[in-house]
Amino acid sequence: MISFLIFDLHTECREVLELYAMEVKKLAMTILGQMAKALKMDNEEMTELFTVGVQSMRINYYPPCPEPDMAMGFTPHSDAVALTILYQLNDTEGLQIRKEGKWVSVRPLQNAFVVNVGDIMEIVSNGVYKSIEHRATVNSTKERLSIATFYSSNLESELGPARRLVGLDNPAIFRQIPFEEYFKGFFARKLDGKSYLHFMKIGTGEGIAS
């Protein structure tokens, strides 16, 4: 799905973004298919969730900040989507991921994507794949630019662990709720690490998060 806002752009820019969005979606579907295969998950179930899912794009610009220790480009959070495919447009570092309790910088590589697993994929995989907590820092002398493309499921479907992955020996960790309710709950909260994913765990919350 391409947001209607893209049609307000100049024709040449719009055509480039439309082509980019279509090609990156093909990459996302290939990655999701391989993840389903690794989980020994029913490929049809994965296809139903994501083939007619929601795709959105955010173009980020972080200007130089004279006091980078006093500012944050993006507070720590995990993405509420299934996958985020990030293209870093210049060589300025800024993306950091939390690994074993420490923040680790992700060095930009030319002509390469960063693929982040999001909360939806952790829920669908019943905790096998872990969503990535990350943040964005700012630089004192250089600007940073990136394009983040997000992939979510069909909003009319239900979110929960895949049927193939739960049973008596492997009970569901996460609750099952409509996707619309899931996103309403997410947008009702502030970005705070992986707190919303924790809310989605069975026994830790009821109804819409606040």
PDB file of C-alpha atoms in Angstrom:
ATOM      1  CA  MET A   1       0.000   0.000   0.000  1.00  0.00           C
ATOM      2  CA  ILE A   2       1.411   3.431  -0.933  1.00  0.00           C
ATOM      3  CA  SER A   3       0.159   6.398   1.087  1.00  0.00           C
ATOM      4  CA  PHE A   4      -1.897   8.970  -0.776  1.00  0.00           C
ATOM      5  CA  LEU A   5       0.629  11.580   0.411  1.00  0.00           C
ATOM      6  CA  ILE A   6       3.102  10.329  -2.182  1.00  0.00           C
ATOM      7  CA  PHE A   7       0.844  11.676  -4.928  1.00  0.00           C
ATOM      8  CA  ASP A   8       1.497  15.229  -3.696  1.00  0.00           C
ATOM      9  CA  LEU A   9       5.161  14.927  -4.677  1.00  0.00           C
ATOM     10  CA  HIS A  10       6.776  16.121  -7.895  1.00  0.00           C
ATOM     11  CA  THR A  11       6.210  13.582 -10.693  1.00  0.00           C
ATOM     12  CA  GLU A  12       9.858  12.519 -11.038  1.00  0.00           C
ATOM     13  CA  CYS A  13      10.302  12.105  -7.288  1.00  0.00           C
ATOM     14  CA  ARG A  14       6.987  10.247  -6.998  1.00  0.00           C
ATOM     15  CA  GLU A  15       7.901   7.776  -9.736  1.00  0.00           C
ATOM     16  CA  VAL A  16      11.257   6.996  -8.102  1.00  0.00           C
ATOM     17  CA  LEU A  17       9.648   6.460  -4.693  1.00  0.00           C
ATOM     18  CA  GLU A  18       6.896   4.270  -6.149  1.00  0.00           C
ATOM     19  CA  LEU A  19       9.468   2.064  -7.879  1.00  0.00           C
ATOM     20  CA  TYR A  20      11.600   1.924  -4.737  1.00  0.00           C
ATOM     21  CA  ALA A  21       8.569   0.955  -2.630  1.00  0.00           C
ATOM     22  CA  MET A  22       7.570  -1.839  -5.013  1.00  0.00           C
ATOM     23  CA  GLU A  23      11.076  -3.311  -5.203  1.00  0.00           C
ATOM     24  CA  VAL A  24      11.668  -3.161  -1.454  1.00  0.00           C
ATOM     25  CA  LYS A  25       8.303  -4.840  -0.878  1.00  0.00           C
ATOM     26  CA  LYS A  26       9.500  -7.756  -3.029  1.00  0.00           C
ATOM     27  CA  LEU A  27      12.568  -7.984  -0.789  1.00  0.00           C
ATOM     28  CA  ALA A  28      10.409  -7.901   2.347  1.00  0.00           C
ATOM     29  CA  MET A  29       8.157 -10.697   1.080  1.00  0.00           C
ATOM     30  CA  THR A  30      11.207 -12.801   0.203  1.00  0.00           C
ATOM     31  CA  ILE A  31      12.619 -12.310   3.702  1.00  0.00           C
ATOM     32  CA  LEU A  32       9.277 -13.137   5.335  1.00  0.00           C
ATOM     33  CA  GLY A  33       8.980 -16.262   3.203  1.00  0.00           C
ATOM     34  CA  GLN A  34      12.424 -17.454   4.293  1.00  0.00           C
ATOM     35  CA  MET A  35      11.599 -16.715   7.932  1.00  0.00           C
ATOM     36  CA  ALA A  36       8.416 -18.791   7.609  1.00  0.00           C
ATOM     37  CA  LYS A  37      10.421 -21.631   6.078  1.00  0.00           C
ATOM     38  CA  ALA A  38      12.945 -21.537   8.933  1.00  0.00           C
ATOM     39  CA  LEU A  39      10.072 -21.727  11.436  1.00  0.00           C
ATOM     40  CA  LYS A  40       8.532 -24.648   9.519  1.00  0.00           C
ATOM     41  CA  MET A  41       5.473 -22.427   9.448  1.00  0.00           C
ATOM     42  CA  ASP A  42       2.607 -22.830   6.982  1.00  0.00           C
ATOM     43  CA  ASN A  43       3.632 -20.584   4.078  1.00  0.00           C
ATOM     44  CA  GLU A  44      -0.035 -19.957   3.258  1.00  0.00           C
ATOM     45  CA  GLU A  45      -0.577 -18.490   6.725  1.00  0.00           C
ATOM     46  CA  MET A  46       2.367 -16.112   6.255  1.00  0.00           C
ATOM     47  CA  THR A  47       1.109 -15.166   2.799  1.00  0.00           C
ATOM     48  CA  GLU A  48      -2.382 -14.407   4.132  1.00  0.00           C
ATOM     49  CA  LEU A  49      -0.912 -12.125   6.778  1.00  0.00           C
ATOM     50  CA  PHE A  50       1.432 -10.049   4.646  1.00  0.00           C
ATOM     51  CA  THR A  51       0.689 -10.198   0.903  1.00  0.00           C
ATOM     52  CA  VAL A  52      -2.112  -7.644   1.230  1.00  0.00           C
ATOM     53  CA  GLY A  53      -0.552  -5.993   4.256  1.00  0.00           C
ATOM     54  CA  VAL A  54       0.250  -2.353   4.941  1.00  0.00           C
ATOM     55  CA  GLN A  55       3.444  -0.748   3.669  1.00  0.00           C
ATOM     56  CA  SER A  56       4.512   2.684   4.884  1.00  0.00           C
ATOM     57  CA  MET A  57       7.624   4.760   4.428  1.00  0.00           C
ATOM     58  CA  ARG A  58       9.334   7.433   6.508  1.00  0.00           C
ATOM     59  CA  ILE A  59      12.167   9.627   5.240  1.00  0.00           C
ATOM     60  CA  ASN A  60      14.316  10.770   8.174  1.00  0.00           C
ATOM     61  CA  TYR A  61      16.497  13.859   8.362  1.00  0.00           C
ATOM     62  CA  TYR A  62      18.576  14.480  11.477  1.00  0.00           C
ATOM     63  CA  PRO A  63      20.392  17.856  11.279  1.00  0.00           C
ATOM     64  CA  PRO A  64      23.714  18.450  13.051  1.00  0.00           C
ATOM     65  CA  CYS A  65      23.238  19.112  16.761  1.00  0.00           C
ATOM     66  CA  PRO A  66      25.797  21.231  18.648  1.00  0.00           C
ATOM     67  CA  GLU A  67      25.085  19.337  21.880  1.00  0.00           C
ATOM     68  CA  PRO A  68      24.456  15.701  20.868  1.00  0.00           C
ATOM     69  CA  ASP A  69      24.684  14.493  24.467  1.00  0.00           C
ATOM     70  CA  MET A  70      21.664  16.653  25.284  1.00  0.00           C
ATOM     71  CA  ALA A  71      19.432  15.429  22.436  1.00  0.00           C
ATOM     72  CA  MET A  72      18.050  12.201  21.009  1.00  0.00           C
ATOM     73  CA  GLY A  73      16.989  11.631  17.407  1.00  0.00           C
ATOM     74  CA  PHE A  74      14.571   8.854  18.392  1.00  0.00           C
ATOM     75  CA  THR A  75      13.967   7.438  21.858  1.00  0.00           C
ATOM     76  CA  PRO A  76      14.564   3.696  22.484  1.00  0.00           C
ATOM     77  CA  HIS A  77      11.787   1.525  21.060  1.00  0.00           C
ATOM     78  CA  SER A  78      10.996  -1.543  19.006  1.00  0.00           C
ATOM     79  CA  ASP A  79       8.908  -1.168  15.850  1.00  0.00           C
ATOM     80  CA  ALA A  80       5.276  -2.291  16.064  1.00  0.00           C
ATOM     81  CA  VAL A  81       5.464  -3.732  12.527  1.00  0.00           C
ATOM     82  CA  ALA A  82       6.687  -7.084  11.174  1.00  0.00           C
ATOM     83  CA  LEU A  83       9.801  -5.846   9.378  1.00  0.00           C
ATOM     84  CA  THR A  84      11.569  -2.523   8.950  1.00  0.00           C
ATOM     85  CA  ILE A  85      13.918  -2.168   5.987  1.00  0.00           C
ATOM     86  CA  LEU A  86      16.229   0.806   6.479  1.00  0.00           C
ATOM     87  CA  TYR A  87      18.407   2.410   3.831  1.00  0.00           C
ATOM     88  CA  GLN A  88      21.001   4.795   5.275  1.00  0.00           C
ATOM     89  CA  LEU A  89      21.640   7.493   2.678  1.00  0.00           C
ATOM     90  CA  ASN A  90      24.999   8.757   3.949  1.00  0.00           C
ATOM     91  CA  ASP A  91      27.855   7.512   6.108  1.00  0.00           C
ATOM     92  CA  THR A  92      26.853   9.291   9.322  1.00  0.00           C
ATOM     93  CA  GLU A  93      26.377   6.870  12.202  1.00  0.00           C
ATOM     94  CA  GLY A  94      23.269   7.284  14.332  1.00  0.00           C
ATOM     95  CA  LEU A  95      21.346   4.016  14.491  1.00  0.00           C
ATOM     96  CA  GLN A  96      22.058   2.022  17.651  1.00  0.00           C
ATOM     97  CA  ILE A  97      20.633  -1.331  18.739  1.00  0.00           C
ATOM     98  CA  ARG A  98      20.463  -2.728  22.239  1.00  0.00           C
ATOM     99  CA  LYS A  99      22.543  -5.890  22.544  1.00  0.00           C
ATOM    100  CA  GLU A 100      23.024  -7.650  25.875  1.00  0.00           C
ATOM    101  CA  GLY A 101      22.042  -4.467  27.711  1.00  0.00           C
ATOM    102  CA  LYS A 102      24.459  -2.204  25.819  1.00  0.00           C
ATOM    103  CA  TRP A 103      23.943   0.191  22.921  1.00  0.00           C
ATOM    104  CA  VAL A 104      25.860  -0.806  19.787  1.00  0.00           C
ATOM    105  CA  SER A 105      26.228   1.491  16.760  1.00  0.00           C
ATOM    106  CA  VAL A 106      25.255   0.133  13.338  1.00  0.00           C
ATOM    107  CA  ARG A 107      27.838   1.400  10.866  1.00  0.00           C
ATOM    108  CA  PRO A 108      26.265   2.447   7.542  1.00  0.00           C
ATOM    109  CA  LEU A 109      27.378   0.289   4.604  1.00  0.00           C
ATOM    110  CA  GLN A 110      27.143   1.587   1.058  1.00  0.00           C
ATOM    111  CA  ASN A 111      24.371  -0.021  -1.030  1.00  0.00           C
ATOM    112  CA  ALA A 112      23.177  -2.142   1.897  1.00  0.00           C
ATOM    113  CA  PHE A 113      19.950  -2.385   3.875  1.00  0.00           C
ATOM    114  CA  VAL A 114      19.463  -2.812   7.603  1.00  0.00           C
ATOM    115  CA  VAL A 115      16.571  -5.195   8.320  1.00  0.00           C
ATOM    116  CA  ASN A 116      14.986  -4.941  11.762  1.00  0.00           C
ATOM    117  CA  VAL A 117      12.589  -7.562  13.082  1.00  0.00           C
ATOM    118  CA  GLY A 118       9.531  -5.869  14.598  1.00  0.00           C
ATOM    119  CA  ASP A 119       7.069  -6.751  17.344  1.00  0.00           C
ATOM    120  CA  ILE A 120       4.548  -8.347  14.964  1.00  0.00           C
ATOM    121  CA  MET A 121       7.141 -10.894  13.862  1.00  0.00           C
ATOM    122  CA  GLU A 122       8.073 -11.695  17.461  1.00  0.00           C
ATOM    123  CA  ILE A 123       4.381 -12.299  18.196  1.00  0.00           C
ATOM    124  CA  VAL A 124       3.724 -14.366  15.049  1.00  0.00           C
ATOM    125  CA  SER A 125       6.822 -16.501  15.730  1.00  0.00           C
ATOM    126  CA  ASN A 126       5.748 -16.915  19.383  1.00  0.00           C
ATOM    127  CA  GLY A 127       9.008 -15.429  20.578  1.00  0.00           C
ATOM    128  CA  VAL A 128      11.410 -17.306  18.287  1.00  0.00           C
ATOM    129  CA  TYR A 129      12.379 -14.137  16.418  1.00  0.00           C
ATOM    130  CA  LYS A 130      13.074 -11.192  18.732  1.00  0.00           C
ATOM    131  CA  SER A 131      12.174  -7.647  17.795  1.00  0.00           C
ATOM    132  CA  ILE A 132      15.080  -5.214  17.879  1.00  0.00           C
ATOM    133  CA  GLU A 133      15.098  -2.396  20.408  1.00  0.00           C
ATOM    134  CA  HIS A 134      16.869   0.566  18.845  1.00  0.00           C
ATOM    135  CA  ARG A 135      17.315   4.316  19.017  1.00  0.00           C
ATOM    136  CA  ALA A 136      18.654   7.151  16.863  1.00  0.00           C
ATOM    137  CA  THR A 137      21.386   9.494  18.048  1.00  0.00           C
ATOM    138  CA  VAL A 138      22.503  12.797  16.523  1.00  0.00           C
ATOM    139  CA  ASN A 139      25.886  14.055  15.345  1.00  0.00           C
ATOM    140  CA  SER A 140      27.512  17.340  16.311  1.00  0.00           C
ATOM    141  CA  THR A 141      28.834  18.196  12.838  1.00  0.00           C
ATOM    142  CA  LYS A 142      27.127  16.030  10.204  1.00  0.00           C
ATOM    143  CA  GLU A 143      23.555  15.490   9.087  1.00  0.00           C
ATOM    144  CA  ARG A 144      22.080  11.999   8.831  1.00  0.00           C
ATOM    145  CA  LEU A 145      19.512  10.819   6.270  1.00  0.00           C
ATOM    146  CA  SER A 146      17.712   7.511   5.973  1.00  0.00           C
ATOM    147  CA  ILE A 147      14.607   5.902   4.481  1.00  0.00           C
ATOM    148  CA  ALA A 148      12.683   3.464   6.658  1.00  0.00           C
ATOM    149  CA  THR A 149      10.088   1.205   5.030  1.00  0.00           C
ATOM    150  CA  PHE A 150       7.699  -0.622   7.351  1.00  0.00           C
ATOM    151  CA  TYR A 151       5.709  -3.789   6.664  1.00  0.00           C
ATOM    152  CA  SER A 152       2.633  -4.752   8.650  1.00  0.00           C
ATOM    153  CA  SER A 153      -0.131  -7.293   8.261  1.00  0.00           C
ATOM    154  CA  ASN A 154      -3.588  -7.071   6.781  1.00  0.00           C
ATOM    155  CA  LEU A 155      -5.483  -4.813   9.200  1.00  0.00           C
ATOM    156  CA  GLU A 156      -8.617  -6.944   8.886  1.00  0.00           C
ATOM    157  CA  SER A 157      -6.908 -10.066  10.219  1.00  0.00           C
ATOM    158  CA  GLU A 158      -6.007 -11.263  13.718  1.00  0.00           C
ATOM    159  CA  LEU A 159      -2.591 -10.952  15.334  1.00  0.00           C
ATOM    160  CA  GLY A 160      -1.255 -13.823  17.418  1.00  0.00           C
ATOM    161  CA  PRO A 161       1.234 -16.688  17.338  1.00  0.00           C
ATOM    162  CA  ALA A 162       1.077 -18.768  14.144  1.00  0.00           C
ATOM    163  CA  ARG A 163      -1.079 -21.890  14.515  1.00  0.00           C
ATOM    164  CA  ARG A 164       1.802 -24.171  13.503  1.00  0.00           C
ATOM    165  CA  LEU A 165       3.985 -22.855  16.324  1.00  0.00           C
ATOM    166  CA  VAL A 166       1.777 -23.452  19.364  1.00  0.00           C
ATOM    167  CA  GLY A 167       0.532 -26.599  21.078  1.00  0.00           C
ATOM    168  CA  LEU A 168       0.494 -28.447  24.394  1.00  0.00           C
ATOM    169  CA  ASP A 169       4.290 -28.580  24.486  1.00  0.00           C
ATOM    170  CA  ASN A 170       4.714 -25.012  23.279  1.00  0.00           C
ATOM    171  CA  PRO A 171       1.891 -22.785  24.572  1.00  0.00           C
ATOM    172  CA  ALA A 172       1.227 -19.321  23.173  1.00  0.00           C
ATOM    173  CA  ILE A 173       3.238 -16.563  24.826  1.00  0.00           C
ATOM    174  CA  PHE A 174       1.241 -13.721  23.291  1.00  0.00           C
ATOM    175  CA  ARG A 175      -2.447 -12.886  23.189  1.00  0.00           C
ATOM    176  CA  GLN A 176      -4.483 -12.902  19.989  1.00  0.00           C
ATOM    177  CA  ILE A 177      -6.276  -9.665  19.109  1.00  0.00           C
ATOM    178  CA  PRO A 178      -7.492  -7.887  15.960  1.00  0.00           C
ATOM    179  CA  PHE A 179      -4.746  -5.918  14.209  1.00  0.00           C
ATOM    180  CA  GLU A 180      -6.793  -2.739  14.402  1.00  0.00           C
ATOM    181  CA  GLU A 181      -6.943  -3.052  18.192  1.00  0.00           C
ATOM    182  CA  TYR A 182      -3.219  -3.802  18.321  1.00  0.00           C
ATOM    183  CA  PHE A 183      -2.302  -0.611  16.470  1.00  0.00           C
ATOM    184  CA  LYS A 184      -4.751   1.528  18.449  1.00  0.00           C
ATOM    185  CA  GLY A 185      -3.046   0.308  21.600  1.00  0.00           C
ATOM    186  CA  PHE A 186       0.402   1.029  20.216  1.00  0.00           C
ATOM    187  CA  PHE A 187      -0.385   4.581  19.114  1.00  0.00           C
ATOM    188  CA  ALA A 188      -2.058   5.318  22.452  1.00  0.00           C
ATOM    189  CA  ARG A 189       1.287   4.826  24.211  1.00  0.00           C
ATOM    190  CA  LYS A 190       4.586   6.688  24.142  1.00  0.00           C
ATOM    191  CA  LEU A 191       7.670   4.986  22.694  1.00  0.00           C
ATOM    192  CA  ASP A 192       9.227   3.140  25.618  1.00  0.00           C
ATOM    193  CA  GLY A 193      11.568   0.283  24.776  1.00  0.00           C
ATOM    194  CA  LYS A 194       9.642  -2.968  24.272  1.00  0.00           C
ATOM    195  CA  SER A 195       6.908  -2.100  26.775  1.00  0.00           C
ATOM    196  CA  TYR A 196       4.038  -2.635  24.322  1.00  0.00           C
ATOM    197  CA  LEU A 197       5.311  -6.074  23.357  1.00  0.00           C
ATOM    198  CA  HIS A 198       5.436  -6.914  27.067  1.00  0.00           C
ATOM    199  CA  PHE A 199       1.816  -5.745  27.322  1.00  0.00           C
ATOM    200  CA  MET A 200       0.894  -8.189  24.561  1.00  0.00           C
ATOM    201  CA  LYS A 201       2.126 -11.172  26.553  1.00  0.00           C
ATOM    202  CA  ILE A 202      -0.536 -13.416  28.045  1.00  0.00           C
ATOM    203  CA  GLY A 203      -1.346 -12.419  31.602  1.00  0.00           C
ATOM    204  CA  THR A 204       0.230  -8.951  31.472  1.00  0.00           C
ATOM    205  CA  GLY A 205      -2.615  -6.748  30.214  1.00  0.00           C
ATOM    206  CA  GLU A 206      -6.238  -6.520  29.174  1.00  0.00           C
ATOM    207  CA  GLY A 207      -7.957  -4.464  26.491  1.00  0.00           C
ATOM    208  CA  ILE A 208      -6.406  -1.446  24.866  1.00  0.00           C
ATOM    209  CA  ALA A 209      -3.117  -0.254  26.314  1.00  0.00           C
ATOM    210  CA  SER A 210      -3.057   3.223  27.750  1.00  0.00           C
TER     211      SER A 210
END
